[in-house]
Amino acid sequence: MPAVWVVVPAAGRGTRFGGELPKQYLQVGGQPLIAHTLAALFAHPAVAGAVVAVSPNDADWPGWREFAGKPVLNCIGGASRAESVLAGLNALPETVRADDFVLVHDAARPNLALSDLEQLLERGGNDPVGAILAAPVRDTLKRAGDDGGIDATEPRQRLWRAFTPQLFRRLQLSRALESAAAAGIEVTDEAMAMERLGHRPLLIEGSENNFKITTPADLARFEFVLKQRRERGTGNGG
């Protein structure tokens, strides 16, 4: 797999989490959460560097220019995830060509397994479109009515939960995000933007441990995982 860069959108305030400090900067194990995220990404030798999209006047960004021996750039993100990702794509070094693959990964998804990243890069890098990490839906799905009652049980076959990283070519993804913005459509992940243009990214099953920090319970879960990992003396195994 050729070297790839990663875009990390980190301009959100994490309003669902609560608190004044954006969740990507919360301290876990003596480091901000985003440090664990970058460490998981940079553990793979094919990941060459990262562009982190931060909010304007972000006083909490540590100002890293490198991390774990690899370059870190930053740019100003937007009001939405898609705007931040597009800003990050535009801020990539000139060495990243239009048809090169680029990763996009959530700043608050710190428990990425190296084996999952390896599989994504290997299989997605051999696909003309790209791929995303995901997991099949295993729970029974209910459709709620306006009154809070159950209207129906939905079939879960062929349904997947989308994770990150997601792997796409730089120019294709930029055009997909620009097209969605021009149409007034807010895409919730990069694959959705690609799907709008008729592309069919691969679904690559990844570990359920690649969870996103959304609530204080998620943060406590990661703290527990990190404690176990350090007691075992192992790296990021997801």
C-alpha positions as a Python dict, from the first residue, in 0.01 Angstrom:
ca = {
    (1, 'M'): (0, 0, 0),
    (2, 'P'): (143, 339, -97),
    (3, 'A'): (169, 606, 168),
    (4, 'V'): (-161, 771, 261),
    (5, 'W'): (-255, 1083, 450),
    (6, 'V'): (-548, 1107, 688),
    (7, 'V'): (-796, 1391, 740),
    (8, 'V'): (-927, 1423, 1095),
    (9, 'P'): (-1230, 1653, 1135),
    (10, 'A'): (-1205, 1803, 1485),
    (11, 'A'): (-1398, 2129, 1460),
    (12, 'G'): (-1707, 2006, 1645),
    (13, 'R'): (-1797, 2106, 1997),
    (14, 'G'): (-1939, 1769, 2101),
    (15, 'T'): (-2266, 1915, 2230),
    (16, 'R'): (-2417, 1570, 2292),
    (17, 'F'): (-2132, 1492, 2530),
    (18, 'G'): (-2177, 1806, 2737),
    (19, 'G'): (-1921, 2024, 2913),
    (20, 'E'): (-1721, 2323, 2798),
    (21, 'L'): (-1418, 2134, 2667),
    (22, 'P'): (-1466, 1967, 2327),
    (23, 'K'): (-1452, 1591, 2376),
    (24, 'Q'): (-1150, 1547, 2147),
    (25, 'Y'): (-943, 1735, 2406),
    (26, 'L'): (-1061, 1553, 2718),
    (27, 'Q'): (-773, 1397, 2910),
    (28, 'V'): (-752, 1019, 2908),
    (29, 'G'): (-445, 846, 3047),
    (30, 'G'): (-260, 1176, 3068),
    (31, 'Q'): (-319, 1272, 2703),
    (32, 'P'): (-600, 1442, 2511),
    (33, 'L'): (-835, 1200, 2338),
    (34, 'I'): (-717, 1312, 1993),
    (35, 'A'): (-363, 1201, 2083),
    (36, 'H'): (-485, 844, 2121),
    (37, 'T'): (-664, 873, 1787),
    (38, 'L'): (-353, 995, 1608),
    (39, 'A'): (-142, 727, 1777),
    (40, 'A'): (-377, 455, 1648),
    (41, 'L'): (-360, 594, 1295),
    (42, 'F'): (15, 655, 1292),
    (43, 'A'): (83, 303, 1417),
    (44, 'H'): (46, 187, 1057),
    (45, 'P'): (361, 247, 852),
    (46, 'A'): (161, 342, 541),
    (47, 'V'): (2, 644, 714),
    (48, 'A'): (235, 930, 625),
    (49, 'G'): (75, 1222, 810),
    (50, 'A'): (-247, 1393, 913),
    (51, 'V'): (-441, 1712, 853),
    (52, 'V'): (-656, 1807, 1152),
    (53, 'A'): (-946, 2046, 1083),
    (54, 'V'): (-1010, 2258, 1393),
    (55, 'S'): (-1260, 2530, 1476),
    (56, 'P'): (-1170, 2898, 1438),
    (57, 'N'): (-988, 3037, 1743),
    (58, 'D'): (-950, 2689, 1888),
    (59, 'A'): (-754, 2754, 2208),
    (60, 'D'): (-738, 2387, 2300),
    (61, 'W'): (-556, 2253, 1992),
    (62, 'P'): (-209, 2148, 2118),
    (63, 'G'): (-41, 2298, 1813),
    (64, 'W'): (138, 1980, 1710),
    (65, 'R'): (345, 1996, 1394),
    (66, 'E'): (441, 1635, 1427),
    (67, 'F'): (323, 1340, 1630),
    (68, 'A'): (492, 1004, 1672),
    (69, 'G'): (753, 1121, 1424),
    (70, 'K'): (504, 1200, 1148),
    (71, 'P'): (389, 1543, 1021),
    (72, 'V'): (66, 1698, 1146),
    (73, 'L'): (-92, 1992, 964),
    (74, 'N'): (-399, 2181, 1074),
    (75, 'C'): (-659, 2391, 897),
    (76, 'I'): (-980, 2572, 986),
    (77, 'G'): (-1282, 2346, 960),
    (78, 'G'): (-1643, 2437, 894),
    (79, 'A'): (-1980, 2433, 1064),
    (80, 'S'): (-2045, 2074, 954),
    (81, 'R'): (-1843, 1757, 932),
    (82, 'A'): (-1852, 1765, 552),
    (83, 'E'): (-1719, 2122, 545),
    (84, 'S'): (-1435, 2026, 779),
    (85, 'V'): (-1342, 1720, 573),
    (86, 'L'): (-1343, 1925, 254),
    (87, 'A'): (-1121, 2187, 419),
    (88, 'G'): (-885, 1909, 526),
    (89, 'L'): (-871, 1766, 174),
    (90, 'N'): (-786, 2110, 38),
    (91, 'A'): (-508, 2148, 298),
    (92, 'L'): (-330, 1823, 210),
    (93, 'P'): (27, 1858, 83),
    (94, 'E'): (80, 1894, -291),
    (95, 'T'): (251, 1556, -287),
    (96, 'V'): (-94, 1398, -235),
    (97, 'R'): (-218, 1363, -592),
    (98, 'A'): (-576, 1383, -716),
    (99, 'D'): (-610, 1006, -757),
    (100, 'D'): (-428, 914, -435),
    (101, 'F'): (-628, 749, -159),
    (102, 'V'): (-692, 950, 158),
    (103, 'L'): (-827, 831, 492),
    (104, 'V'): (-1091, 1021, 691),
    (105, 'H'): (-1120, 933, 1059),
    (106, 'D'): (-1322, 1069, 1352),
    (107, 'A'): (-1118, 1258, 1611),
    (108, 'A'): (-1323, 1092, 1887),
    (109, 'R'): (-1274, 734, 1767),
    (110, 'P'): (-950, 646, 1949),
    (111, 'N'): (-972, 266, 1971),
    (112, 'L'): (-898, 174, 1610),
    (113, 'A'): (-729, -165, 1579),
    (114, 'L'): (-416, -184, 1365),
    (115, 'S'): (-548, -503, 1204),
    (116, 'D'): (-867, -323, 1095),
    (117, 'L'): (-668, -37, 948),
    (118, 'E'): (-445, -286, 766),
    (119, 'Q'): (-746, -461, 616),
    (120, 'L'): (-905, -132, 508),
    (121, 'L'): (-589, -12, 337),
    (122, 'E'): (-522, -344, 166),
    (123, 'R'): (-871, -420, 39),
    (124, 'G'): (-994, -64, -9),
    (125, 'G'): (-673, 36, -184),
    (126, 'N'): (-740, -230, -448),
    (127, 'D'): (-1092, -105, -517),
    (128, 'P'): (-1157, 165, -780),
    (129, 'V'): (-1378, 360, -538),
    (130, 'G'): (-1256, 280, -187),
    (131, 'A'): (-1401, 133, 129),
    (132, 'I'): (-1521, 195, 483),
    (133, 'L'): (-1494, 5, 808),
    (134, 'A'): (-1835, -105, 931),
    (135, 'A'): (-2018, -376, 1126),
    (136, 'P'): (-2337, -566, 1049),
    (137, 'V'): (-2644, -466, 1253),
    (138, 'R'): (-2704, -743, 1504),
    (139, 'D'): (-2975, -588, 1722),
    (140, 'T'): (-3346, -604, 1646),
    (141, 'L'): (-3456, -271, 1496),
    (142, 'K'): (-3784, -101, 1592),
    (143, 'R'): (-3953, 189, 1414),
    (144, 'A'): (-4109, 431, 1663),
    (145, 'G'): (-4433, 618, 1618),
    (146, 'D'): (-4489, 981, 1711),
    (147, 'D'): (-4634, 873, 2046),
    (148, 'G'): (-4326, 666, 2136),
    (149, 'G'): (-4491, 334, 2066),
    (150, 'I'): (-4356, 73, 1827),
    (151, 'D'): (-4494, 99, 1475),
    (152, 'A'): (-4295, -186, 1323),
    (153, 'T'): (-3997, -419, 1348),
    (154, 'E'): (-3753, -349, 1067),
    (155, 'P'): (-3556, -623, 889),
    (156, 'R'): (-3188, -595, 977),
    (157, 'Q'): (-3053, -816, 701),
    (158, 'R'): (-2796, -637, 485),
    (159, 'L'): (-2785, -337, 721),
    (160, 'W'): (-2447, -217, 848),
    (161, 'R'): (-2326, 44, 1098),
    (162, 'A'): (-2074, 277, 937),
    (163, 'F'): (-1745, 342, 1118),
    (164, 'T'): (-1430, 529, 1026),
    (165, 'P'): (-1170, 537, 883),
    (166, 'Q'): (-1317, 569, 537),
    (167, 'L'): (-1085, 547, 238),
    (168, 'F'): (-1144, 734, -89),
    (169, 'R'): (-949, 905, -364),
    (170, 'R'): (-878, 1270, -294),
    (171, 'L'): (-1041, 1426, -600),
    (172, 'Q'): (-1341, 1193, -610),
    (173, 'L'): (-1421, 1261, -246),
    (174, 'S'): (-1374, 1637, -285),
    (175, 'R'): (-1614, 1643, -579),
    (176, 'A'): (-1867, 1430, -394),
    (177, 'L'): (-1865, 1660, -91),
    (178, 'E'): (-1889, 1971, -310),
    (179, 'S'): (-2181, 1819, -501),
    (180, 'A'): (-2372, 1742, -181),
    (181, 'A'): (-2313, 2094, -49),
    (182, 'A'): (-2433, 2250, -376),
    (183, 'A'): (-2750, 2040, -351),
    (184, 'G'): (-2809, 2149, 8),
    (185, 'I'): (-2771, 1794, 138),
    (186, 'E'): (-2595, 1739, 470),
    (187, 'V'): (-2406, 1412, 445),
    (188, 'T'): (-2331, 1233, 769),
    (189, 'D'): (-2027, 1046, 640),
    (190, 'E'): (-1802, 1045, 336),
    (191, 'A'): (-1952, 726, 191),
    (192, 'M'): (-2294, 896, 175),
    (193, 'A'): (-2145, 1170, -43),
    (194, 'M'): (-1987, 910, -271),
    (195, 'E'): (-2311, 712, -293),
    (196, 'R'): (-2494, 1022, -420),
    (197, 'L'): (-2273, 1017, -729),
    (198, 'G'): (-2340, 651, -799),
    (199, 'H'): (-2025, 506, -639),
    (200, 'R'): (-2044, 181, -440),
    (201, 'P'): (-1771, 169, -172),
    (202, 'L'): (-1676, -164, -18),
    (203, 'L'): (-1800, -254, 329),
    (204, 'I'): (-1517, -405, 533),
    (205, 'E'): (-1615, -559, 864),
    (206, 'G'): (-1422, -413, 1153),
    (207, 'S'): (-1418, -457, 1529),
    (208, 'E'): (-1709, -336, 1740),
    (209, 'N'): (-1441, -193, 1971),
    (210, 'N'): (-1385, 86, 1718),
    (211, 'F'): (-1647, 293, 1899),
    (212, 'K'): (-1695, 669, 1893),
    (213, 'I'): (-1682, 873, 2213),
    (214, 'T'): (-2027, 1031, 2222),
    (215, 'T'): (-2130, 1011, 2589),
    (216, 'P'): (-1949, 1006, 2927),
    (217, 'A'): (-2017, 629, 2935),
    (218, 'D'): (-1818, 590, 2612),
    (219, 'L'): (-1529, 781, 2767),
    (220, 'A'): (-1536, 558, 3074),
    (221, 'R'): (-1532, 255, 2844),
    (222, 'F'): (-1222, 380, 2665),
    (223, 'E'): (-1052, 459, 2996),
    (224, 'F'): (-1114, 98, 3100),
    (225, 'V'): (-980, -36, 2768),
    (226, 'L'): (-672, 184, 2795),
    (227, 'K'): (-608, 69, 3152),
    (228, 'Q'): (-631, -296, 3047),
    (229, 'R'): (-398, -237, 2752),
    (230, 'R'): (-136, -74, 2972),
    (231, 'E'): (-158, -351, 3230),
    (232, 'R'): (-96, -603, 2954),
    (233, 'G'): (186, -390, 2816),
    (234, 'T'): (42, -405, 2465),
    (235, 'G'): (-14, -146, 2195),
    (236, 'N'): (-343, -55, 2033),
    (237, 'G'): (-509, -384, 1956),
    (238, 'G'): (-858, -235, 1944),
}
